CSV table of C-alpha atoms in Angstrom, one decimal:
chain,number,residue,atom,x,y,z
X,23,MET,CA,68.9,106.0,122.2
X,24,SER,CA,72.6,106.9,123.5
X,25,PRO,CA,74.9,106.5,120.2
X,26,ALA,CA,78.7,105.3,120.6
X,27,ARG,CA,81.2,108.0,121.4
X,28,GLN,CA,84.2,105.7,120.8
X,29,GLY,CA,86.3,105.5,118.2
X,30,PRO,CA,89.0,107.5,115.7
X,31,LEU,CA,86.6,110.4,115.3
X,32,ALA,CA,85.2,110.5,118.6
X,33,GLY,CA,84.5,113.8,119.9
X,34,LEU,CA,84.0,115.1,116.0
X,35,ARG,CA,80.8,116.6,115.2
X,36,VAL,CA,78.7,116.1,111.7
X,37,VAL,CA,75.2,117.0,110.2
X,38,GLU,CA,73.5,115.6,108.1
X,39,MET,CA,70.9,116.5,105.9
X,40,ALA,CA,68.9,113.1,105.2
X,41,GLY,CA,69.1,111.2,101.9
X,42,LEU,CA,69.1,108.0,100.5
X,43,ALA,CA,72.0,105.5,100.0
X,44,PRO,CA,75.3,107.3,99.4
X,45,GLY,CA,74.7,109.6,101.8
X,46,PRO,CA,73.4,108.0,104.7
X,47,PHE,CA,76.4,105.1,103.7
X,48,ALA,CA,79.0,107.6,104.8
X,49,ALA,CA,77.0,108.9,107.7
X,50,MET,CA,77.2,105.2,108.8
X,51,MET,CA,81.2,104.9,108.5
X,52,LEU,CA,82.0,108.1,110.6
X,53,ALA,CA,79.5,107.3,112.6
X,54,ASP,CA,80.5,103.8,113.3
X,55,MET,CA,84.2,105.2,113.9
X,56,GLY,CA,82.9,107.1,116.9
X,57,ALA,CA,81.9,110.8,115.3
X,58,GLU,CA,78.5,112.2,116.3
X,59,VAL,CA,76.6,112.0,113.9
X,60,LEU,CA,72.9,114.1,113.8
X,61,ARG,CA,70.9,113.8,110.9
X,62,ILE,CA,68.3,116.2,109.8
X,63,ASP,CA,65.2,114.9,108.7
X,64,ARG,CA,61.8,115.8,107.2
X,65,PRO,CA,58.7,116.2,109.3
X,66,GLU,CA,57.3,113.4,107.1
X,67,PRO,CA,60.0,111.5,105.6
X,68,ALA,CA,59.1,109.6,102.5
X,69,ALA,CA,57.6,105.9,103.4
X,70,ARG,CA,60.0,102.8,103.4
X,71,PRO,CA,59.8,100.0,102.3
X,72,MET,CA,60.4,97.9,105.5
X,73,PRO,CA,60.1,99.1,109.1
X,74,GLN,CA,63.0,101.4,110.8
X,75,GLN,CA,64.8,98.3,112.5
X,76,TYR,CA,66.0,96.9,109.0
X,77,TRP,CA,67.6,100.2,108.0
X,78,PHE,CA,70.8,99.0,109.0
X,79,THR,CA,72.8,102.4,106.8
X,80,ASP,CA,70.5,104.7,109.7
X,81,ARG,CA,72.9,103.2,113.1
X,82,ASN,CA,74.5,105.6,114.9
X,83,ARG,CA,73.2,108.3,115.0
X,84,ARG,CA,70.0,110.6,116.7
X,85,SER,CA,67.5,112.6,114.0
X,86,ILE,CA,65.6,115.5,114.4
X,87,ALA,CA,62.8,116.2,112.3
X,88,LEU,CA,63.1,119.6,110.8
X,89,ASP,CA,61.0,122.1,108.5
X,90,LEU,CA,63.0,123.8,106.2
X,91,LYS,CA,60.3,125.7,104.7
X,92,THR,CA,60.2,127.8,107.8
X,93,GLU,CA,63.1,130.4,107.8
X,94,GLU,CA,63.1,129.3,111.6
X,95,GLY,CA,63.7,125.9,110.6
X,96,VAL,CA,66.9,127.4,108.5
X,97,SER,CA,68.3,129.4,111.1
X,98,PHE,CA,68.8,126.1,113.4
X,99,VAL,CA,69.9,124.4,111.1
X,100,ARG,CA,72.3,126.9,110.2
X,101,ARG,CA,73.2,127.4,114.0
X,102,LEU,CA,73.9,123.3,114.3
X,103,ILE,CA,76.0,123.6,111.2
X,104,GLY,CA,77.8,126.5,113.4
X,105,GLU,CA,79.2,123.9,115.5
X,106,ALA,CA,79.3,121.3,113.6
X,107,ASN,CA,83.0,120.1,111.9
X,108,ALA,CA,81.9,118.5,109.2
X,109,LEU,CA,78.2,118.4,106.7
X,110,ILE,CA,76.5,115.6,104.7
X,111,GLU,CA,74.0,117.2,101.6
X,112,GLY,CA,73.1,114.6,99.0
X,113,PHE,CA,70.2,116.8,97.3
X,114,ARG,CA,71.1,117.6,93.7
X,115,PRO,CA,73.3,121.2,93.3
X,116,GLY,CA,71.6,124.2,93.8
X,117,VAL,CA,69.0,123.3,96.2
X,118,MET,CA,70.8,123.8,99.6
X,119,GLU,CA,72.4,127.1,97.8
X,120,ARG,CA,68.5,127.9,97.6
X,121,LEU,CA,67.7,126.7,101.1
X,122,GLY,CA,70.2,129.4,102.2
X,123,LEU,CA,72.7,126.6,103.1
X,124,GLY,CA,74.9,126.3,100.3
X,125,PRO,CA,78.8,126.4,100.9
X,126,GLU,CA,79.5,130.4,101.2
X,127,GLU,CA,76.6,130.7,103.6
X,128,CYS,CA,77.9,127.2,105.6
X,129,LEU,CA,82.0,128.3,105.6
X,130,ALA,CA,81.2,132.0,106.7
X,131,LEU,CA,79.5,131.3,109.7
X,132,ASN,CA,82.6,128.1,110.1
X,133,PRO,CA,85.5,128.1,108.6
X,134,ARG,CA,86.5,125.4,109.5
X,135,LEU,CA,83.6,123.5,108.6
X,136,VAL,CA,84.2,120.5,105.9
X,137,TYR,CA,80.8,120.8,103.7
X,138,GLY,CA,80.7,117.6,101.6
X,139,ARG,CA,78.4,116.9,99.0
X,140,MET,CA,76.9,113.8,97.9
X,141,THR,CA,76.0,113.2,93.9
X,142,GLY,CA,75.6,111.1,91.2
X,143,TRP,CA,77.4,113.5,88.3
X,144,GLY,CA,79.1,116.2,90.3
X,145,GLN,CA,78.3,119.2,91.2
X,146,GLU,CA,78.9,120.5,87.3
X,147,GLY,CA,79.2,119.3,83.9
X,148,PRO,CA,76.2,119.1,81.4
X,149,LEU,CA,75.2,116.5,83.5
X,150,ALA,CA,75.3,118.2,86.1
X,151,GLN,CA,71.1,118.4,86.6
X,152,ALA,CA,70.4,115.0,85.1
X,153,PRO,CA,68.3,112.4,87.3
X,154,GLY,CA,69.8,109.3,87.5
X,155,HIS,CA,70.8,106.3,88.9
X,156,ASP,CA,73.9,103.5,90.3
X,157,ILE,CA,73.3,102.0,87.0
X,158,ASN,CA,74.0,104.7,85.2
X,159,TYR,CA,76.6,106.3,86.6
X,160,ILE,CA,79.1,103.4,86.6
X,161,ALA,CA,77.6,103.0,82.9
X,162,LEU,CA,78.8,106.3,82.1
X,163,ALA,CA,82.5,105.6,84.6
X,164,GLY,CA,83.3,102.5,82.5
X,165,VAL,CA,82.1,99.6,85.1
X,166,LEU,CA,79.4,98.7,83.9
X,167,ASP,CA,80.7,97.2,80.4
X,168,ALA,CA,83.8,95.5,82.1
X,169,ILE,CA,81.7,93.3,84.4
X,170,GLY,CA,79.7,89.9,82.9
X,171,PRO,CA,80.2,87.6,80.4
X,172,ALA,CA,82.1,87.8,77.2
X,173,ASP,CA,78.6,86.5,75.2
X,174,GLY,CA,76.4,88.0,77.2
X,175,PRO,CA,75.6,91.9,78.7
X,176,PRO,CA,77.0,93.4,81.5
X,177,VAL,CA,75.9,92.3,84.9
X,178,LEU,CA,75.2,94.5,87.9
X,179,PRO,CA,77.1,94.7,90.5
X,180,LEU,CA,74.4,95.4,93.2
X,181,ASN,CA,74.6,99.1,94.3
X,182,LEU,CA,78.0,98.3,95.5
X,183,ALA,CA,80.2,99.9,93.3
X,184,GLY,CA,78.2,103.0,92.7
X,185,ASP,CA,76.1,104.5,95.6
X,186,PHE,CA,78.4,102.5,98.1
X,187,GLY,CA,81.5,102.1,96.8
X,188,GLY,CA,82.1,105.3,94.5
X,189,GLY,CA,79.7,106.9,96.4
X,190,GLY,CA,79.4,106.6,100.3
X,191,MET,CA,83.0,105.4,101.0
X,192,TYR,CA,84.4,108.5,99.0
X,193,LEU,CA,82.6,110.7,100.6
X,194,ALA,CA,83.5,109.4,103.9
X,195,PHE,CA,87.4,109.5,102.8
X,196,GLY,CA,86.9,113.1,101.8
X,197,ILE,CA,85.5,114.1,104.4
X,198,ALA,CA,88.4,112.6,107.0
X,199,CYS,CA,91.1,114.0,104.7
X,200,GLY,CA,89.2,117.3,104.8
X,201,LEU,CA,89.0,116.8,108.2
X,202,ILE,CA,92.7,116.3,108.5
X,203,GLU,CA,93.6,119.5,106.8
X,204,ALA,CA,91.6,121.5,108.7
X,205,ALA,CA,93.2,120.6,111.7
X,206,ARG,CA,96.5,121.7,110.2
X,207,SER,CA,95.1,124.9,108.4
X,208,GLY,CA,92.1,126.2,110.4
X,209,LYS,CA,90.0,126.4,107.5
X,210,GLY,CA,87.5,124.5,105.9
X,211,GLN,CA,86.4,123.3,102.3
X,212,VAL,CA,83.8,121.6,99.9
X,213,VAL,CA,84.1,118.2,99.2
X,214,ASP,CA,82.9,117.5,95.2
X,215,ALA,CA,82.0,113.4,95.9
X,216,ALA,CA,80.5,112.1,92.8
X,217,MET,CA,79.8,108.7,91.5
X,218,VAL,CA,80.8,108.8,89.0
X,219,ASP,CA,83.7,110.1,89.8
X,220,GLY,CA,84.5,107.8,92.9
X,221,ALA,CA,83.2,104.7,90.4
X,222,ALA,CA,85.7,106.0,87.9
X,223,SER,CA,88.2,105.8,90.4
X,224,LEU,CA,87.8,102.2,91.7
X,225,MET,CA,88.7,101.3,87.4
X,226,THR,CA,92.0,102.9,87.7
X,227,TYR,CA,94.1,99.3,88.1
X,228,PHE,CA,91.5,98.4,84.5
X,229,TYR,CA,92.3,101.6,82.9
X,230,GLY,CA,96.4,101.1,83.3
X,231,TYR,CA,95.7,97.8,81.5
X,232,MET,CA,94.0,99.6,78.8
X,233,ALA,CA,96.8,102.0,78.1
X,234,GLY,CA,99.2,99.0,78.2
X,235,GLY,CA,97.0,97.1,75.4
X,236,LYS,CA,96.3,94.5,77.8
X,237,TRP,CA,92.7,95.0,78.6
X,238,PRO,CA,90.7,92.2,76.5
X,239,GLY,CA,87.3,93.4,77.2
X,240,ARG,CA,84.7,92.1,79.5
X,241,GLY,CA,84.7,88.5,79.8
X,242,ARG,CA,88.0,87.9,78.5
X,243,SER,CA,90.3,88.5,81.4
X,244,THR,CA,91.8,86.7,84.2
X,245,LEU,CA,89.6,88.4,86.6
X,246,GLY,CA,86.7,88.7,84.9
X,247,GLY,CA,86.0,85.4,84.9
X,248,ALA,CA,87.2,84.0,81.5
X,249,ALA,CA,90.4,82.1,83.3
X,250,PRO,CA,89.8,78.7,83.9
X,251,HIS,CA,91.8,78.9,87.5
X,252,TYR,CA,89.9,82.1,88.7
X,253,GLY,CA,85.9,81.6,88.8
X,254,VAL,CA,83.0,80.1,90.1
X,255,TYR,CA,81.6,76.5,89.3
X,256,GLU,CA,78.5,74.5,89.9
X,257,THR,CA,79.0,71.7,92.8
X,258,LYS,CA,76.6,68.5,92.9
X,259,ASP,CA,74.2,70.2,95.3
X,260,GLY,CA,73.6,72.8,93.3
X,261,LYS,CA,75.6,75.4,95.0
X,262,TYR,CA,79.3,77.2,93.9
X,263,VAL,CA,82.7,77.3,95.1
X,264,SER,CA,85.0,79.9,94.2
X,265,VAL,CA,88.6,79.6,92.9
X,266,GLY,CA,91.6,82.0,92.9
X,267,SER,CA,94.6,79.8,92.0
X,268,ALA,CA,96.0,82.3,90.3
X,269,GLU,CA,99.8,81.6,91.2
X,270,PRO,CA,101.8,78.5,90.0
X,271,LYS,CA,102.0,77.2,93.2
X,272,PHE,CA,98.0,77.3,94.3
X,273,TYR,CA,97.2,76.1,90.6
X,274,ALA,CA,99.3,72.8,90.8
X,275,GLU,CA,97.5,72.3,94.2
X,276,LEU,CA,94.3,72.8,92.8
X,277,LEU,CA,95.2,70.1,89.9
X,278,ARG,CA,95.7,67.5,92.4
X,279,LEU,CA,93.2,67.9,94.6
X,280,THR,CA,90.7,67.7,91.8
X,281,GLY,CA,93.0,64.6,89.6
X,282,LEU,CA,93.6,67.1,86.5
X,283,ASP,CA,97.1,66.0,87.7
X,284,ARG,CA,96.5,62.7,86.8
X,285,ASP,CA,96.1,63.2,83.0
X,286,PRO,CA,98.2,65.3,80.3
X,287,VAL,CA,95.8,69.1,80.7
X,288,PRO,CA,96.4,71.8,78.5
X,289,ASP,CA,99.0,74.6,79.2
X,290,ARG,CA,96.8,77.4,80.7
X,291,ALA,CA,99.3,80.4,79.8
X,292,ASP,CA,97.6,80.0,76.1
X,293,PRO,CA,94.0,81.9,76.9
X,294,ALA,CA,93.2,79.2,73.9
X,295,ASN,CA,93.2,76.3,76.0
X,296,TRP,CA,90.9,78.1,78.8
X,297,PRO,CA,87.6,76.9,77.8
X,298,GLU,CA,89.0,73.2,77.6
X,299,LEU,CA,90.1,73.4,80.8
X,300,ARG,CA,87.5,75.2,82.4
X,301,ASN,CA,84.9,72.9,80.9
X,302,ARG,CA,87.3,70.0,82.8
X,303,LEU,CA,86.6,71.9,86.0
X,304,ALA,CA,83.4,72.6,86.1
X,305,ALA,CA,83.1,68.7,85.0
X,306,ILE,CA,85.1,67.7,88.1
X,307,PHE,CA,83.4,70.2,91.1
X,308,ARG,CA,79.7,69.0,89.7
X,309,THR,CA,80.5,65.9,91.2
X,310,ARG,CA,80.9,66.5,94.6
X,311,THR,CA,78.6,68.8,97.1
X,312,ARG,CA,80.0,72.5,97.8
X,313,ASP,CA,80.6,70.9,101.3
X,314,GLU,CA,82.4,68.2,100.4
X,315,TRP,CA,85.2,70.5,98.6
X,316,THR,CA,85.3,73.1,101.3
X,317,ALA,CA,86.5,70.0,103.9
X,318,LEU,CA,89.0,68.8,101.2
X,319,MET,CA,90.0,72.9,99.9
X,320,GLU,CA,89.2,75.3,102.4
X,321,SER,CA,92.2,74.6,104.3
X,322,ALA,CA,95.1,73.5,101.8
X,323,GLU,CA,97.1,75.8,99.7
X,324,VAL,CA,94.7,76.1,96.7
X,325,CYS,CA,93.0,80.0,97.1
X,326,TYR,CA,89.6,78.7,98.0
X,327,ALA,CA,86.3,79.8,99.6
X,328,PRO,CA,82.8,78.5,99.3
X,329,VAL,CA,79.9,80.9,97.6
X,330,LEU,CA,77.9,81.8,101.1
X,331,ASP,CA,74.7,83.6,101.0
X,332,LEU,CA,74.0,86.7,103.5
X,333,ARG,CA,72.8,84.1,105.9
X,334,GLU,CA,75.6,81.3,105.7
X,335,ALA,CA,79.0,84.4,106.0
X,336,ALA,CA,77.0,86.0,109.0
X,337,ALA,CA,77.4,81.8,110.4
X,338,HIS,CA,81.2,80.6,108.5
X,339,PRO,CA,83.9,79.9,111.6
X,340,HIS,CA,86.3,82.4,110.4
X,341,ASN,CA,83.5,85.7,110.1
X,342,ALA,CA,82.3,84.3,113.8
X,343,ALA,CA,85.9,84.7,114.8
X,344,ARG,CA,86.7,87.9,113.5
X,345,ARG,CA,83.1,89.3,114.6
X,346,THR,CA,83.2,90.5,110.9
X,347,PHE,CA,78.9,90.0,111.7
X,348,ILE,CA,77.3,91.4,115.0
X,349,GLU,CA,74.1,91.3,116.4
X,350,ILE,CA,72.5,94.6,117.3
X,351,ASP,CA,68.9,94.6,119.1
X,352,GLY,CA,68.6,90.7,117.6
X,353,HIS,CA,69.4,91.3,113.6
X,354,VAL,CA,72.6,90.4,112.0
X,355,GLN,CA,74.9,93.2,110.4
X,356,PRO,CA,78.0,94.0,109.2
X,357,ALA,CA,80.1,95.1,111.9
X,358,PRO,CA,82.1,98.6,111.3
X,359,ALA,CA,85.2,98.8,109.5
X,360,PRO,CA,88.4,98.6,109.6
X,361,ARG,CA,89.5,98.5,113.4
X,362,PHE,CA,92.2,100.0,115.3
X,363,SER,CA,94.2,98.7,117.7
X,364,ARG,CA,94.1,101.9,119.9
X,365,THR,CA,91.0,103.3,119.6
X,366,PRO,CA,88.2,100.7,119.2
X,367,SER,CA,84.8,101.5,117.9
X,368,ALA,CA,82.0,100.6,120.1
X,369,MET,CA,79.0,98.1,119.4
X,370,PRO,CA,77.0,100.2,117.2
X,371,GLU,CA,73.6,101.1,118.7
X,372,ALA,CA,70.4,100.7,116.0
X,373,GLY,CA,69.3,103.5,113.7
X,374,VAL,CA,65.8,105.7,115.0
X,375,ALA,CA,62.9,106.6,112.6
X,376,ALA,CA,62.8,110.3,112.0
X,377,GLY,CA,62.8,113.0,115.3
X,378,VAL,CA,62.1,110.2,117.6
X,379,ASP,CA,65.3,111.6,119.9
X,380,ALA,CA,65.1,114.6,119.3
X,381,ARG,CA,65.0,116.1,122.6
X,382,ALA,CA,68.2,113.8,123.9
X,383,ALA,CA,69.6,114.7,120.6
X,384,LEU,CA,69.9,118.3,121.1
X,385,GLN,CA,70.4,118.3,124.9
X,386,GLY,CA,73.5,116.2,123.4
X,387,TRP,CA,74.3,119.3,121.2
X,388,GLY,CA,74.7,121.6,124.3
X,389,LEU,CA,70.9,123.0,123.8
X,390,PRO,CA,68.8,123.6,127.2
X,391,ALA,CA,65.8,121.8,127.2
X,392,GLU,CA,63.4,124.7,127.4
X,393,GLU,CA,64.7,125.9,124.9
X,394,VAL,CA,64.2,122.4,122.7
X,395,ASP,CA,60.7,122.6,124.2
X,396,ALA,CA,60.2,126.0,122.9
X,397,LEU,CA,61.4,124.7,118.9
X,398,VAL,CA,58.9,121.8,119.3
X,399,ALA,CA,56.2,123.8,121.0
X,400,ARG,CA,56.4,126.4,117.6
X,401,GLY,CA,56.7,123.2,115.6
X,402,VAL,CA,59.7,124.2,114.3
X,403,ILE,CA,61.2,120.3,115.4
X,404,SER,CA,58.0,117.7,115.1
């Protein structure tokens, strides 16, 4: 494997300590932008529920499998870190320190290093050592309570707001910020990226509404699904469409295309009228299939889109025209984002299993082949 070295981060080296969802996602984002990311795996990694070819977030990275229970293995990681621009680790607070790879040791041997730490609760605080998952972090941040119907329980937004949005993306952003600052100052630093912090940050807009006395609670706001002009409707064929006709001109067009403008309609400015308006729109949308509504509305001034499943999304003409999705080794997956006009990212390459390409990976970092072979012979590298 020869991962892409093209993009705005080309020339930067990142050591990734293998972990779960948010850390690998951050590493994927950096690698997609051209960074050379080397993943440090365990000699016997935990079993996965799918073959390696389907772990798309592993793409664009090489892997070596190291036994960090040995001093030689730890020393070798220190050597790699000494040549890196950034580090990603997602262990519980204190684990890297116990390995002798904490920030103090790593910054001492590489003062320019940006040391990225990914946790759920953060490096300190009453819950720092508590176990948790995405659902717990977004619950504590106020995200989970805000999503779902007013008359029902909160609805899980997959693990987008904690693991990937509040976690991985904030870690990648923090590392990028640290790298920019290190280029100016010549000094590295620690990036403490906690999913609870990132999830809370994603809610900044809505905390503003709460402060202004305008937050009505779960399922009662326009963006929360209460407004008839901003929501999802079922169609005749049991599929769904999305309508976002928030502005008056788009709402007027929605009324015209649905035929609601032929009869008097309640004023949408009064939330008391929302249930009636929603019921009337729901009845109308059930009279045609999703594709029939799409043919009528997709190019109209309505703010409309069909609700697509994962397969349909990749095949939609707009996404196809923009190459929002790409195919790697026969598997469709999202393309790198965002896009750059002068330093575009290269086509990603599929991820590899733990330690598969250790020799190529380390030679890419400048280690002589005979030294790599000696490390393999001694069992330091699997």
